[in-house]
Short mmCIF file of C-alpha atoms in Angstrom, two decimals:
data_model
loop_
_atom_site.label_atom_id
_atom_site.label_comp_id
_atom_site.label_asym_id
_atom_site.label_seq_id
_atom_site.Cartn_x
_atom_site.Cartn_y
_atom_site.Cartn_z
CA ASN A 1307 91.82 94.54 119.22
CA ALA A 1308 92.08 90.91 120.30
CA MET A 1309 88.58 90.03 119.26
CA SER A 1310 88.42 91.32 115.73
CA LYS A 1311 85.51 89.95 113.74
CA VAL A 1312 86.22 88.34 110.41
CA LEU A 1313 83.54 87.37 107.90
CA VAL A 1314 84.54 84.34 105.83
CA ILE A 1315 82.63 84.04 102.54
CA GLU A 1316 83.29 80.69 100.91
CA ASP A 1317 80.87 78.27 99.25
CA SER A 1318 82.93 75.14 99.87
CA VAL A 1319 82.15 73.84 103.36
CA THR A 1320 85.58 72.20 103.73
CA GLN A 1321 87.42 75.36 102.74
CA ARG A 1322 85.17 77.54 104.88
CA GLU A 1323 85.71 75.39 107.96
CA MET A 1324 89.44 75.25 107.38
CA ILE A 1325 89.74 79.04 107.04
CA SER A 1326 87.40 79.69 109.98
CA ASN A 1327 89.28 77.29 112.24
CA LEU A 1328 92.60 78.86 111.28
CA LEU A 1329 91.35 82.34 112.10
CA ARG A 1330 89.62 81.27 115.32
CA GLY A 1331 92.83 79.52 116.32
CA SER A 1332 94.67 82.81 115.97
CA GLY A 1333 92.27 84.57 118.32
CA LEU A 1334 89.70 86.06 115.94
CA THR A 1335 85.92 85.92 116.02
CA VAL A 1336 84.59 84.40 112.79
CA ILE A 1337 81.23 84.80 111.08
CA GLU A 1338 80.61 82.52 108.10
CA ALA A 1339 78.60 82.94 104.92
CA SER A 1340 78.23 80.38 102.15
CA ASP A 1341 77.86 82.91 99.36
CA GLY A 1342 77.80 86.60 98.53
CA VAL A 1343 74.07 87.08 98.89
CA GLU A 1344 74.05 85.60 102.40
CA ALA A 1345 77.18 87.60 103.24
CA LEU A 1346 75.66 90.92 102.26
CA GLU A 1347 72.60 90.12 104.39
CA LYS A 1348 74.74 89.21 107.41
CA ILE A 1349 76.91 92.31 107.09
CA GLN A 1350 73.90 94.61 107.38
CA GLY A 1351 73.38 93.79 111.04
CA ASN A 1352 76.88 92.77 111.97
CA LEU A 1353 79.75 94.79 110.57
CA PRO A 1354 82.97 92.75 110.44
CA ASP A 1355 86.48 94.18 110.86
CA LEU A 1356 87.66 92.26 107.81
CA VAL A 1357 86.27 90.05 105.05
CA VAL A 1358 87.90 86.93 103.60
CA LEU A 1359 86.31 86.42 100.22
CA ASP A 1360 86.35 83.57 97.73
CA ILE A 1361 86.02 84.52 94.07
CA VAL A 1362 84.19 81.60 92.49
CA MET A 1363 80.78 81.24 94.16
CA PRO A 1364 77.17 80.65 93.11
CA ARG A 1365 74.60 83.47 92.96
CA MET A 1366 77.18 86.26 93.22
CA ASN A 1367 80.91 85.99 92.64
CA GLY A 1368 83.60 87.49 94.84
CA TYR A 1369 84.32 90.34 92.45
CA GLU A 1370 80.71 91.47 92.64
CA VAL A 1371 80.61 91.13 96.45
CA CYS A 1372 83.80 93.17 96.72
CA ARG A 1373 82.43 95.86 94.43
CA ARG A 1374 79.27 96.15 96.51
CA LEU A 1375 81.16 96.31 99.79
CA LYS A 1376 83.44 99.03 98.46
CA ALA A 1377 80.51 100.99 97.00
CA ASP A 1378 78.64 101.11 100.33
CA PRO A 1379 79.79 103.84 102.74
CA LYS A 1380 79.02 101.51 105.67
CA THR A 1381 81.45 98.85 104.50
CA GLN A 1382 83.91 100.59 102.19
CA HIS A 1383 86.56 100.89 104.93
CA VAL A 1384 86.42 97.15 105.74
CA PRO A 1385 89.54 95.42 104.35
CA VAL A 1386 88.84 92.61 101.89
CA VAL A 1387 91.23 89.68 101.50
CA MET A 1388 90.37 87.77 98.34
CA CYS A 1389 91.41 84.17 98.10
CA SER A 1390 90.97 81.99 95.11
CA SER A 1391 92.41 78.90 93.52
CA LYS A 1392 92.73 80.96 90.38
CA GLY A 1393 96.21 82.13 91.25
CA GLU A 1394 96.81 83.80 87.93
CA GLU A 1395 98.16 87.32 87.72
CA PHE A 1396 95.00 88.48 85.96
CA ASP A 1397 92.72 87.40 88.82
CA ARG A 1398 94.88 89.23 91.29
CA TYR A 1399 94.84 92.31 89.09
CA TRP A 1400 91.06 92.10 88.58
CA GLY A 1401 90.49 91.51 92.30
CA MET A 1402 92.48 94.64 93.13
CA LYS A 1403 90.52 96.54 90.47
CA GLN A 1404 87.31 95.64 92.33
CA GLY A 1405 88.80 97.12 95.48
CA ALA A 1406 90.29 94.07 97.21
CA ASP A 1407 92.96 95.03 99.74
CA ALA A 1408 94.93 91.79 99.51
CA TYR A 1409 94.94 88.61 97.46
CA VAL A 1410 95.93 85.13 98.60
CA ALA A 1411 96.11 82.33 96.03
CA LYS A 1412 94.88 78.85 97.00
CA PRO A 1413 96.26 76.52 98.05
CA PHE A 1414 97.79 78.86 100.59
CA GLN A 1415 99.97 78.20 103.60
CA PRO A 1416 97.97 78.74 106.79
CA THR A 1417 100.61 81.21 107.99
CA GLU A 1418 100.25 83.20 104.78
CA LEU A 1419 96.50 83.66 105.21
CA VAL A 1420 96.64 84.37 108.95
CA GLY A 1421 99.60 86.70 108.44
CA THR A 1422 97.79 88.65 105.72
CA VAL A 1423 94.63 88.95 107.82
CA LYS A 1424 96.51 90.09 110.93
CA GLN A 1425 98.50 92.62 108.90
CA MET A 1426 95.28 94.06 107.43
CA LEU A 1427 93.65 94.28 110.87
CA ARG A 1428 96.64 96.20 112.17
CA GLY A 1429 96.63 98.46 109.11
#
């Protein structure tokens, strides 16, 4: 599907714009949310094909968002790509424990993120 919809959840405007532009540039439709609470509201009316999720955010962190997505029958099949500057093994492990489908450590290469997203959408 050429026009897959990706929801980018990232509280840093710079990071969010960078990720969104990357994904749009590779032919995807992007919806943006600045934190988990906003994201969960947006998802209700607009189911994405994939979620790119930052871990460290105000109001609700990425782990919590991921848990909620995976606990809801409506969204549990939506792949979640977690990305965080906390590139430690434990964060990756914990992210996967919450149900994340992939983990990309920041700073990432654009090709790495886009490649991961595309691979998940094909999955």
